[in-house]
Amino acid sequence: MESSCTALLHKLSLFKSLIFLLHLFAFLCTAYTAQQPTVLKDAAQNDLIDQLPGQPGPVNFTQYSGYVTVNATAGRALFYWLQEAQGGSTVSDLAPLVLWLNGGPGCSSIAYGASEELGAFRINSDGATLYLNEYSWNKVANVLFLESPAGVGFSYSNTTSDLRTCGDNRTASDAYTFLLNWIEKFPKYKYRDFYIAGESYAGHYVPQLSQIVYEKNKGINKPIINFKGYMVGNGLIDDSNDYKGLFEYWWNHGLISTATYKLLQTACALNSFISPAGGCINALDKAYDEQGNIDWYSLYTPKCQKFLSKVLMRRQYRAGHPWFAGYDPCTEIYTREYYNTPAVQKAMHANVTGIPYAWETCSDTVRTNWSDSPSSMFPIYQELIDAGLRIWVFSGDTDSVVPLTSTRYSIDALNLPTTTSWYAWYDYTAEVGGWSQVYKGLTLASVRGAGHEVPLHQPLRALILFEYFLNDKPLPSTTPKS
């Protein structure tokens, strides 16, 4: 009897020990799980911008900036700036996420997209203070600006040769790695509707990155990067059609002679748009001589006269110079001054490694050493159109660098069926905002009176365009309600 009781007590002791171990395991799992969001939250919190130098008081949105490593071996890290949607967390937690890329190649999305186009702030002529952009795209979305590739802006590589071996392939691959790592830092954006947008040479960056995201998402029922579509403004699409439209635009806008027009058609027929060679370079030089001292990116606005003092500029503003209407051609000067200020860099968690060169709007080193640039984006467009992704292409009609004629020739060459023929669309002032045509799988829109940087020259129309893209609605054929 005693041995039976002893055996029973031993079994009860083992059972109690097992129960204790199960409780301990449950406690440790709970503690570990509770700790993870805190760690991730802290990672994002370290990038929180309290207030930028010269910022006009508190704002109704949160912003972050900092670095994401994309290649630890080479020491490549890309710099970003996130401007969450205006209206606080109740709005930003529901709004889509949009990645914005500028082109060049070698130009900064902080310099252009964030600071003179669609970002929340613009820089005053003193290079030290900011003012709010009334038509910022973070009114309707969380906007993520990325300086890419490494060597552009604050983005850097500890492997110096990386700056001389940039190209389309590595730029797209690093941007995808950036997205994966960034979204781990900001897990609340997992599964959020996600779009990619950009302009100019981002006509390559945007579809190339879109293709990677789309293909990596294949077979995943609920992808973390919930990619819905992309939009490209005044972007390179296909070298042959881009050149054809470029020379035609120059000729029919009176920028070049008929003889030079014919020379360009012959000499540049099979040349790369980004790296012309031989007789094409000579023909282009002749065309540039004939065009004179104009702003190729905005045909009908004044160039920045860099020799003018700020005092003289202010006098011209007061005297009713066209710049007073809202366009200042010297914004790049103010941008350089602002982002090279130590206090600004500290507030933005930028230049933490002490980059051995000044921040620039564009990197000549990256641009002149570009290594790979496919002649056409047609295969990617066709693949992503067939996939049913939302694709919009827009074009400011006063740009003579990648003009509307180039874009129209390229889109026409895709041979897509038309669902809505060419029509005028309207902005909130009852003015024609531009023209649009809807194809099966793609929407084309022009923006009236806009140059290469559409949101810089026509901010209201650009914001309307962006809103209708996000809502997947055709641009309004009558005056929309504001």
Tab-separated table of C-alpha atoms in Angstrom:
chain	number	residue	atom	x	y	z
A	1	MET	CA	0.000	0.000	0.000
A	2	GLU	CA	2.822	2.386	0.911
A	3	SER	CA	4.639	1.778	-2.371
A	4	SER	CA	1.434	2.486	-4.294
A	5	CYS	CA	1.013	5.831	-2.456
A	6	THR	CA	4.651	6.681	-3.096
A	7	ALA	CA	4.236	5.970	-6.810
A	8	LEU	CA	1.078	8.091	-6.919
A	9	LEU	CA	2.806	11.001	-5.173
A	10	HIS	CA	5.712	10.737	-7.623
A	11	LYS	CA	3.326	10.905	-10.574
A	12	LEU	CA	1.562	13.942	-9.073
A	13	SER	CA	4.919	15.654	-8.592
A	14	LEU	CA	5.834	15.041	-12.236
A	15	PHE	CA	2.433	16.342	-13.339
A	16	LYS	CA	2.896	19.534	-11.291
A	17	SER	CA	6.343	20.009	-12.788
A	18	LEU	CA	4.923	19.596	-16.280
A	19	ILE	CA	2.191	22.139	-15.543
A	20	PHE	CA	4.804	24.563	-14.222
A	21	LEU	CA	6.941	24.153	-17.356
A	22	LEU	CA	3.914	24.716	-19.603
A	23	HIS	CA	3.032	27.897	-17.714
A	24	LEU	CA	6.640	29.068	-17.926
A	25	PHE	CA	6.752	28.391	-21.675
A	26	ALA	CA	3.473	30.266	-22.201
A	27	PHE	CA	4.804	33.211	-20.184
A	28	LEU	CA	8.044	33.362	-22.164
A	29	CYS	CA	6.174	33.169	-25.506
A	30	THR	CA	3.849	35.973	-24.418
A	31	ALA	CA	6.761	38.111	-23.281
A	32	TYR	CA	8.661	37.514	-26.530
A	33	THR	CA	5.638	38.258	-28.692
A	34	ALA	CA	4.880	41.426	-26.751
A	35	GLN	CA	8.464	42.557	-27.126
A	36	GLN	CA	8.668	42.302	-30.930
A	37	PRO	CA	6.339	45.190	-31.900
A	38	THR	CA	8.205	47.347	-29.379
A	39	VAL	CA	11.540	46.569	-31.024
A	40	LEU	CA	10.139	47.313	-34.483
A	41	LYS	CA	8.372	50.414	-33.208
A	42	ASP	CA	11.618	51.668	-31.701
A	43	ALA	CA	13.398	51.146	-35.036
A	44	ALA	CA	10.886	53.443	-36.730
A	45	GLN	CA	10.839	55.825	-33.766
A	46	ASN	CA	14.552	56.459	-34.186
A	47	ASP	CA	13.767	57.921	-37.631
A	48	LEU	CA	10.982	60.214	-36.423
A	49	ILE	CA	11.455	63.860	-37.439
A	50	ASP	CA	10.481	66.081	-34.520
A	51	GLN	CA	10.605	69.338	-36.467
A	52	LEU	CA	12.626	70.483	-39.452
A	53	PRO	CA	14.682	73.680	-39.232
A	54	GLY	CA	12.624	76.529	-40.656
A	55	GLN	CA	9.428	74.482	-40.584
A	56	PRO	CA	6.293	76.651	-40.359
A	57	GLY	CA	5.053	75.464	-36.964
A	58	PRO	CA	3.518	72.105	-36.092
A	59	VAL	CA	1.878	70.085	-38.868
A	60	ASN	CA	-0.990	67.586	-38.878
A	61	PHE	CA	1.071	64.661	-40.143
A	62	THR	CA	4.003	62.549	-38.999
A	63	GLN	CA	7.262	62.291	-40.919
A	64	TYR	CA	10.254	60.003	-40.733
A	65	SER	CA	13.601	59.884	-42.525
A	66	GLY	CA	16.764	57.867	-42.331
A	67	TYR	CA	18.649	54.951	-43.824
A	68	VAL	CA	17.878	51.397	-44.849
A	69	THR	CA	20.782	49.068	-45.639
A	70	VAL	CA	20.371	47.235	-48.945
A	71	ASN	CA	23.769	45.495	-49.103
A	72	ALA	CA	25.684	45.003	-45.856
A	73	THR	CA	28.770	43.558	-47.577
A	74	ALA	CA	29.275	46.577	-49.830
A	75	GLY	CA	27.938	48.990	-47.219
A	76	ARG	CA	25.160	50.331	-49.455
A	77	ALA	CA	22.367	52.206	-47.718
A	78	LEU	CA	19.507	54.203	-49.239
A	79	PHE	CA	18.027	57.350	-47.715
A	80	TYR	CA	14.269	57.821	-47.479
A	81	TRP	CA	11.779	60.426	-46.301
A	82	LEU	CA	8.260	59.333	-45.379
A	83	GLN	CA	5.536	61.984	-45.196
A	84	GLU	CA	2.460	60.309	-43.782
A	85	ALA	CA	-1.015	61.363	-44.851
A	86	GLN	CA	-2.344	64.581	-43.378
A	87	GLY	CA	-4.976	64.325	-40.665
A	88	GLY	CA	-3.239	62.141	-38.089
A	89	SER	CA	-3.142	58.393	-37.587
A	90	THR	CA	-6.876	57.928	-38.198
A	91	VAL	CA	-6.235	59.017	-41.800
A	92	SER	CA	-2.705	57.743	-42.402
A	93	ASP	CA	-3.569	54.258	-41.105
A	94	LEU	CA	-6.120	53.878	-43.903
A	95	ALA	CA	-4.465	55.808	-46.747
A	96	PRO	CA	-2.407	53.967	-49.376
A	97	LEU	CA	1.396	54.018	-49.479
A	98	VAL	CA	3.056	55.536	-52.561
A	99	LEU	CA	6.768	55.315	-53.372
A	100	TRP	CA	8.063	58.277	-55.415
A	101	LEU	CA	11.206	58.034	-57.558
A	102	ASN	CA	12.970	60.739	-59.552
A	103	GLY	CA	15.232	59.860	-62.429
A	104	GLY	CA	18.313	61.399	-64.020
A	105	PRO	CA	19.707	58.819	-63.773
A	106	GLY	CA	21.463	60.102	-60.671
A	107	CYS	CA	18.958	62.696	-59.433
A	108	SER	CA	17.494	63.005	-55.958
A	109	SER	CA	13.851	62.419	-55.074
A	110	ILE	CA	14.386	64.635	-52.027
A	111	ALA	CA	15.620	67.490	-54.243
A	112	TYR	CA	12.859	67.289	-56.807
A	113	GLY	CA	9.838	65.211	-55.776
A	114	ALA	CA	9.861	66.148	-52.095
A	115	SER	CA	11.113	69.733	-52.254
A	116	GLU	CA	9.745	71.324	-55.416
A	117	GLU	CA	6.983	69.055	-56.679
A	118	LEU	CA	4.619	66.932	-54.573
A	119	GLY	CA	6.137	67.046	-51.085
A	120	ALA	CA	4.592	68.698	-48.047
A	121	PHE	CA	7.130	71.544	-47.923
A	122	ARG	CA	8.762	73.967	-50.338
A	123	ILE	CA	11.981	75.852	-49.578
A	124	ASN	CA	12.002	79.643	-49.455
A	125	SER	CA	14.571	81.685	-51.367
A	126	ASP	CA	16.601	82.183	-48.173
A	127	GLY	CA	17.556	78.503	-48.302
A	128	ALA	CA	16.764	78.246	-44.593
A	129	THR	CA	12.988	78.309	-44.109
A	130	LEU	CA	10.092	76.264	-45.448
A	131	TYR	CA	6.493	76.877	-46.427
A	132	LEU	CA	3.643	74.421	-46.852
A	133	ASN	CA	2.717	73.083	-50.269
A	134	GLU	CA	-1.022	73.578	-50.656
A	135	TYR	CA	-1.200	70.721	-53.170
A	136	SER	CA	0.997	68.152	-51.457
A	137	TRP	CA	0.221	64.555	-52.367
A	138	ASN	CA	0.217	63.549	-48.713
A	139	LYS	CA	-3.229	65.101	-48.574
A	140	VAL	CA	-4.479	61.770	-49.972
A	141	ALA	CA	-1.668	59.241	-49.417
A	142	ASN	CA	1.361	58.308	-47.353
A	143	VAL	CA	4.251	59.349	-49.618
A	144	LEU	CA	7.667	57.699	-49.407
A	145	PHE	CA	10.536	59.487	-51.196
A	146	LEU	CA	13.648	57.424	-51.980
A	147	GLU	CA	17.090	58.660	-53.050
A	148	SER	CA	18.281	55.942	-55.406
A	149	PRO	CA	20.701	54.442	-56.342
A	150	ALA	CA	23.521	54.645	-53.764
A	151	GLY	CA	25.580	57.740	-54.526
A	152	VAL	CA	22.524	59.906	-55.103
A	153	GLY	CA	21.774	62.558	-52.468
A	154	PHE	CA	22.323	61.184	-48.973
A	155	SER	CA	22.297	57.552	-50.128
A	156	TYR	CA	25.789	56.085	-49.969
A	157	SER	CA	28.043	53.079	-50.432
A	158	ASN	CA	31.196	52.246	-48.503
A	159	THR	CA	32.433	50.582	-51.698
A	160	THR	CA	33.555	53.567	-53.789
A	161	SER	CA	33.413	51.631	-57.069
A	162	ASP	CA	29.618	51.240	-56.601
A	163	LEU	CA	29.190	54.877	-57.619
A	164	ARG	CA	30.805	54.143	-60.981
A	165	THR	CA	29.010	50.899	-61.742
A	166	CYS	CA	25.372	51.912	-61.297
A	167	GLY	CA	22.749	50.782	-63.758
A	168	ASP	CA	19.126	49.796	-64.167
A	169	ASN	CA	19.472	46.237	-62.852
A	170	ARG	CA	21.155	47.024	-59.551
A	171	THR	CA	18.983	50.087	-59.004
A	172	ALA	CA	15.819	47.981	-59.286
A	173	SER	CA	17.242	45.155	-57.162
A	174	ASP	CA	18.405	47.523	-54.396
A	175	ALA	CA	15.066	49.352	-54.427
A	176	TYR	CA	13.244	46.047	-53.909
A	177	THR	CA	15.567	45.126	-51.031
A	178	PHE	CA	14.930	48.585	-49.596
A	179	LEU	CA	11.160	47.958	-49.668
A	180	LEU	CA	11.496	44.602	-47.909
A	181	ASN	CA	13.722	46.029	-45.169
A	182	TRP	CA	11.806	49.286	-44.831
A	183	ILE	CA	8.482	47.565	-44.355
A	184	GLU	CA	9.972	45.528	-41.496
A	185	LYS	CA	10.873	48.833	-39.873
A	186	PHE	CA	7.308	50.074	-40.494
A	187	PRO	CA	5.195	46.902	-40.140
A	188	LYS	CA	1.926	48.825	-40.075
A	189	TYR	CA	2.347	49.224	-43.855
A	190	LYS	CA	2.365	45.486	-44.456
A	191	TYR	CA	-0.596	44.502	-46.670
A	192	ARG	CA	-1.426	48.198	-47.290
A	193	ASP	CA	-2.399	49.189	-50.851
A	194	PHE	CA	0.910	50.149	-52.440
A	195	TYR	CA	1.739	52.103	-55.613
A	196	ILE	CA	4.938	53.247	-57.321
A	197	ALA	CA	5.211	56.600	-59.111
A	198	GLY	CA	7.937	58.695	-60.670
A	199	GLU	CA	9.068	60.785	-63.618
A	200	SER	CA	11.747	61.195	-66.272
A	201	TYR	CA	14.333	58.382	-66.127
A	202	ALA	CA	12.074	56.811	-63.512
A	203	GLY	CA	10.259	55.785	-66.693
A	204	HIS	CA	12.758	52.926	-66.332
A	205	TYR	CA	12.937	52.706	-62.533
A	206	VAL	CA	9.174	52.510	-61.951
A	207	PRO	CA	8.219	49.668	-64.323
A	208	GLN	CA	11.411	47.732	-63.536
A	209	LEU	CA	10.758	47.820	-59.788
A	210	SER	CA	7.068	47.128	-60.434
A	211	GLN	CA	8.002	44.026	-62.387
A	212	ILE	CA	10.159	42.684	-59.541
A	213	VAL	CA	7.445	43.282	-56.935
A	214	TYR	CA	4.796	41.698	-59.160
A	215	GLU	CA	6.889	38.622	-59.919
A	216	LYS	CA	7.962	38.151	-56.272
A	217	ASN	CA	4.293	38.348	-55.243
A	218	LYS	CA	3.214	35.573	-57.614
A	219	GLY	CA	1.597	32.682	-55.809
A	220	ILE	CA	1.195	34.613	-52.539
A	221	ASN	CA	-2.444	34.980	-51.498
A	222	LYS	CA	-1.802	37.946	-49.211
A	223	PRO	CA	1.480	39.642	-50.179
A	224	ILE	CA	3.154	41.891	-47.618
A	225	ILE	CA	3.916	44.422	-50.374
A	226	ASN	CA	0.353	44.745	-51.628
A	227	PHE	CA	1.225	46.179	-55.034
A	228	LYS	CA	-1.671	47.640	-57.024
A	229	GLY	CA	-0.104	49.613	-59.875
A	230	TYR	CA	2.142	52.430	-61.045
A	231	MET	CA	2.155	55.811	-62.739
A	232	VAL	CA	4.914	57.483	-64.776
A	233	GLY	CA	5.216	61.150	-65.759
A	234	ASN	CA	7.209	62.441	-68.749
A	235	GLY	CA	9.149	59.198	-68.621
A	236	LEU	CA	11.397	57.385	-71.035
A	237	ILE	CA	9.585	54.362	-72.443
A	238	ASP	CA	11.129	53.327	-75.750
A	239	ASP	CA	14.271	54.913	-77.233
A	240	SER	CA	13.168	54.784	-80.861
A	241	ASN	CA	9.759	56.368	-80.254
A	242	ASP	CA	11.113	58.751	-77.639
A	243	TYR	CA	13.618	60.146	-80.144
A	244	LYS	CA	11.023	60.298	-82.908
A	245	GLY	CA	8.651	62.329	-80.726
A	246	LEU	CA	11.441	64.505	-79.341
A	247	PHE	CA	12.698	65.714	-82.707
A	248	GLU	CA	9.153	66.277	-83.972
A	249	TYR	CA	8.315	68.349	-80.897
A	250	TRP	CA	11.443	70.482	-81.337
A	251	TRP	CA	10.677	71.087	-84.985
A	252	ASN	CA	6.956	71.869	-84.702
A	253	HIS	CA	7.574	74.203	-81.728
A	254	GLY	CA	10.083	76.159	-83.784
A	255	LEU	CA	13.149	75.211	-81.740
A	256	ILE	CA	15.217	73.804	-84.611
A	257	SER	CA	15.569	74.203	-88.363
A	258	THR	CA	14.143	71.778	-90.904
A	259	ALA	CA	17.667	70.799	-91.932
A	260	THR	CA	18.616	69.899	-88.348
A	261	TYR	CA	15.341	68.031	-87.910
A	262	LYS	CA	16.174	65.823	-90.892
A	263	LEU	CA	19.754	65.372	-89.669
A	264	LEU	CA	18.563	64.222	-86.246
A	265	GLN	CA	16.154	61.721	-87.776
A	266	THR	CA	18.994	60.127	-89.725
A	267	ALA	CA	21.860	60.355	-87.228
A	268	CYS	CA	19.994	59.200	-84.121
A	269	ALA	CA	17.759	56.516	-85.590
A	270	LEU	CA	19.322	53.605	-83.682
A	271	ASN	CA	20.951	55.464	-80.786
A	272	SER	CA	20.444	55.026	-77.059
A	273	PHE	CA	18.372	57.837	-75.580
A	274	ILE	CA	20.424	57.931	-72.401
A	275	SER	CA	23.870	57.452	-74.029
A	276	PRO	CA	23.898	58.725	-77.619
A	277	ALA	CA	27.044	58.252	-79.657
A	278	GLY	CA	28.850	59.289	-82.830
A	279	GLY	CA	26.975	61.394	-85.353
A	280	CYS	CA	23.941	61.575	-83.069
A	281	ILE	CA	25.919	63.587	-80.506
A	282	ASN	CA	27.004	66.052	-83.207
A	283	ALA	CA	23.419	66.421	-84.455
A	284	LEU	CA	22.148	66.986	-80.912
A	285	ASP	CA	24.837	69.628	-80.311
A	286	LYS	CA	23.688	71.456	-83.437
A	287	ALA	CA	20.084	71.320	-82.233
A	288	TYR	CA	21.015	72.688	-78.801
A	289	ASP	CA	22.896	75.579	-80.435
A	290	GLU	CA	19.802	76.475	-82.470
A	291	GLN	CA	17.509	76.300	-79.433
A	292	GLY	CA	19.466	78.926	-77.521
A	293	ASN	CA	19.417	79.598	-73.802
A	294	ILE	CA	16.023	78.167	-72.806
A	295	ASP	CA	14.773	75.871	-70.083
A	296	TRP	CA	14.316	72.599	-71.982
A	297	TYR	CA	12.315	71.200	-69.072
A	298	SER	CA	9.744	73.992	-69.213
A	299	LEU	CA	9.568	75.634	-72.592
A	300	TYR	CA	7.668	78.827	-71.742
A	301	THR	CA	9.036	79.767	-68.313
A	302	PRO	CA	12.208	81.776	-67.543
A	303	LYS	CA	15.528	80.162	-66.708
A	304	CYS	CA	17.159	80.814	-63.373
A	305	GLN	CA	19.658	83.644	-63.781
A	306	LYS	CA	22.160	82.418	-61.215
A	307	PHE	CA	24.137	85.643	-61.318
A	308	LEU	CA	21.139	87.560	-59.950
A	309	SER	CA	21.422	88.350	-56.267
A	310	LYS	CA	18.614	87.356	-53.921
A	311	VAL	CA	17.883	91.055	-53.430
A	312	LEU	CA	17.339	91.545	-57.150
A	313	MET	CA	15.142	88.447	-57.244
A	314	ARG	CA	12.969	89.834	-54.462
A	315	ARG	CA	12.660	93.131	-56.333
A	316	GLN	CA	11.495	91.239	-59.401
A	317	TYR	CA	8.896	89.400	-57.291
A	318	ARG	CA	7.535	92.720	-55.988
A	319	ALA	CA	7.586	94.196	-59.481
A	320	GLY	CA	5.213	91.540	-60.732
A	321	HIS	CA	7.699	89.251	-62.460
A	322	PRO	CA	6.008	86.044	-63.715
A	323	TRP	CA	7.784	84.141	-60.921
A	324	PHE	CA	5.409	85.868	-58.493
A	325	ALA	CA	2.583	83.765	-59.921
A	326	GLY	CA	4.029	80.760	-58.107
A	327	TYR	CA	6.890	79.446	-60.213
A	328	ASP	CA	10.487	80.116	-59.223
A	329	PRO	CA	13.126	78.699	-61.602
A	330	CYS	CA	15.865	78.929	-58.960
A	331	THR	CA	14.518	76.355	-56.521
A	332	GLU	CA	17.549	74.069	-56.925
A	333	ILE	CA	19.789	76.781	-55.447
A	334	TYR	CA	17.649	76.957	-52.301
A	335	THR	CA	17.486	73.167	-52.102
A	336	ARG	CA	21.281	72.802	-52.184
A	337	GLU	CA	21.654	75.383	-49.460
A	338	TYR	CA	19.008	73.825	-47.222
A	339	TYR	CA	20.104	70.175	-47.366
A	340	ASN	CA	23.778	71.028	-46.862
A	341	THR	CA	22.923	72.722	-43.551
A	342	PRO	CA	24.219	70.615	-40.598
A	343	ALA	CA	21.098	71.299	-38.510
A	344	VAL	CA	18.871	70.025	-41.326
A	345	GLN	CA	20.951	66.884	-41.759
A	346	LYS	CA	20.807	66.228	-38.012
A	347	ALA	CA	17.027	66.675	-37.895
A	348	MET	CA	16.617	64.269	-40.817
A	349	HIS	CA	19.117	61.678	-39.487
A	350	ALA	CA	21.073	62.179	-42.721
A	351	ASN	CA	24.774	61.998	-43.556
A	352	VAL	CA	25.432	59.900	-40.456
A	353	THR	CA	28.635	58.447	-41.962
A	354	GLY	CA	30.107	61.799	-43.019
A	355	ILE	CA	29.841	61.443	-46.802
A	356	PRO	CA	33.042	62.938	-48.313
A	357	TYR	CA	31.151	65.179	-50.733
A	358	ALA	CA	28.401	67.777	-50.554
A	359	TRP	CA	24.752	66.844	-51.023
A	360	GLU	CA	23.760	67.561	-54.627
A	361	THR	CA	20.489	67.549	-56.525
A	362	CYS	CA	22.061	65.162	-59.064
A	363	SER	CA	25.241	63.080	-59.071
A	364	ASP	CA	27.432	63.602	-62.145
A	365	THR	CA	29.481	60.563	-61.122
A	366	VAL	CA	26.458	58.268	-61.152
A	367	ARG	CA	25.022	59.782	-64.328
A	368	THR	CA	28.163	59.671	-66.464
A	369	ASN	CA	29.058	56.100	-65.446
A	370	TRP	CA	25.638	54.533	-65.963
A	371	SER	CA	26.256	50.951	-67.054
A	372	ASP	CA	23.019	49.389	-68.319
A	373	SER	CA	19.919	50.946	-69.826
A	374	PRO	CA	17.526	48.792	-71.903
A	375	SER	CA	16.289	50.476	-75.063
A	376	SER	CA	12.631	49.712	-74.387
A	377	MET	CA	10.228	49.159	-71.512
A	378	PHE	CA	7.626	47.608	-73.832
A	379	PRO	CA	8.094	43.996	-72.592
A	380	ILE	CA	7.563	45.083	-68.983
A	381	TYR	CA	4.545	47.235	-69.859
A	382	GLN	CA	2.982	44.342	-71.733
A	383	GLU	CA	3.603	41.880	-68.902
A	384	LEU	CA	2.117	44.174	-66.265
A	385	ILE	CA	-0.820	45.216	-68.447
A	386	ASP	CA	-1.615	41.528	-68.955
A	387	ALA	CA	-1.379	41.080	-65.174
A	388	GLY	CA	-4.213	43.587	-64.703
A	389	LEU	CA	-2.226	46.138	-62.734
A	390	ARG	CA	-3.314	49.785	-62.764
A	391	ILE	CA	-1.008	51.749	-65.093
A	392	TRP	CA	-1.203	55.482	-65.819
A	393	VAL	CA	1.172	57.502	-67.971
A	394	PHE	CA	1.001	61.299	-67.813
A	395	SER	CA	2.832	64.082	-69.604
A	396	GLY	CA	3.265	67.800	-69.112
A	397	ASP	CA	2.783	69.352	-72.552
A	398	THR	CA	5.478	72.075	-72.327
A	399	ASP	CA	8.366	69.670	-71.668
A	400	SER	CA	10.910	69.483	-74.492
A	401	VAL	CA	13.105	66.802	-72.851
A	402	VAL	CA	10.684	63.859	-72.853
A	403	PRO	CA	7.770	65.565	-74.578
A	404	LEU	CA	4.157	64.534	-75.002
A	405	THR	CA	4.811	63.539	-78.625
A	406	SER	CA	7.391	60.967	-77.462
A	407	THR	CA	4.959	59.506	-74.946
A	408	ARG	CA	2.150	59.312	-77.503
A	409	TYR	CA	4.326	57.541	-80.066
A	410	SER	CA	5.447	55.044	-77.435
A	411	ILE	CA	1.948	54.325	-76.137
A	412	ASP	CA	0.599	54.007	-79.686
A	413	ALA	CA	3.285	51.405	-80.411
A	414	LEU	CA	1.839	49.156	-77.688
A	415	ASN	CA	-1.225	48.705	-79.950
A	416	LEU	CA	-3.697	48.635	-77.080
A	417	PRO	CA	-7.456	48.720	-77.782
A	418	THR	CA	-9.070	52.091	-76.945
A	419	THR	CA	-11.916	52.061	-74.429
A	420	THR	CA	-12.397	55.864	-74.165
A	421	SER	CA	-11.248	58.106	-77.010
A	422	TRP	CA	-9.238	61.322	-76.594
A	423	TYR	CA	-11.159	63.899	-74.524
A	424	ALA	CA	-10.579	67.077	-72.506
A	425	TRP	CA	-10.515	66.727	-68.724
A	426	TYR	CA	-11.207	69.580	-66.269
A	427	ASP	CA	-9.820	70.898	-63.008
A	428	TYR	CA	-11.700	72.519	-60.097
A	429	THR	CA	-11.518	75.972	-61.716
A	430	ALA	CA	-13.540	74.764	-64.740
A	431	GLU	CA	-10.426	75.060	-66.902
A	432	VAL	CA	-9.253	72.280	-69.177
A	433	GLY	CA	-6.596	70.454	-67.156
A	434	GLY	CA	-5.371	68.453	-70.128
A	435	TRP	CA	-6.464	65.609	-72.354
A	436	SER	CA	-6.800	61.883	-71.800
A	437	GLN	CA	-7.336	58.597	-73.572
A	438	VAL	CA	-8.150	55.327	-71.848
A	439	TYR	CA	-6.861	52.086	-73.316
A	440	LYS	CA	-7.457	48.526	-72.215
A	441	GLY	CA	-4.998	48.271	-69.339
A	442	LEU	CA	-3.540	51.797	-69.454
A	443	THR	CA	-4.607	55.434	-69.078
A	444	LEU	CA	-2.730	58.234	-70.871
A	445	ALA	CA	-3.166	61.835	-69.704
A	446	SER	CA	-1.594	65.131	-70.677
A	447	VAL	CA	-1.375	68.021	-68.226
A	448	ARG	CA	-1.941	71.392	-69.814
A	449	GLY	CA	0.728	74.009	-69.152
A	450	ALA	CA	3.056	71.693	-67.248
A	451	GLY	CA	6.719	71.096	-67.927
A	452	HIS	CA	8.881	68.078	-67.167
A	453	GLU	CA	8.052	68.258	-63.447
A	454	VAL	CA	4.275	68.298	-63.648
A	455	PRO	CA	3.523	68.943	-59.923
A	456	LEU	CA	5.957	71.891	-59.933
A	457	HIS	CA	4.275	73.747	-62.788
A	458	GLN	CA	0.658	72.624	-62.349
A	459	PRO	CA	0.293	71.512	-58.712
A	460	LEU	CA	-3.527	71.541	-58.598
A	461	ARG	CA	-3.875	69.550	-61.810
A	462	ALA	CA	-1.203	67.115	-60.680
A	463	LEU	CA	-3.038	66.489	-57.397
A	464	ILE	CA	-6.324	65.877	-59.239
A	465	LEU	CA	-4.529	63.452	-61.558
A	466	PHE	CA	-3.062	61.616	-58.556
A	467	GLU	CA	-6.404	61.391	-56.729
A	468	TYR	CA	-8.181	59.955	-59.757
A	469	PHE	CA	-5.369	57.450	-60.268
A	470	LEU	CA	-5.646	56.251	-56.651
A	471	ASN	CA	-9.434	55.995	-56.955
A	472	ASP	CA	-9.138	54.151	-60.279
A	473	LYS	CA	-11.482	56.595	-61.982
A	474	PRO	CA	-11.117	58.219	-65.415
A	475	LEU	CA	-10.223	61.924	-65.283
A	476	PRO	CA	-13.342	64.124	-65.156
A	477	SER	CA	-14.827	65.247	-68.455
A	478	THR	CA	-16.704	68.007	-66.599
A	479	THR	CA	-15.672	70.270	-63.726
A	480	PRO	CA	-15.213	68.035	-60.659
A	481	LYS	CA	-16.463	68.893	-57.192
A	482	SER	CA	-13.644	70.078	-54.925
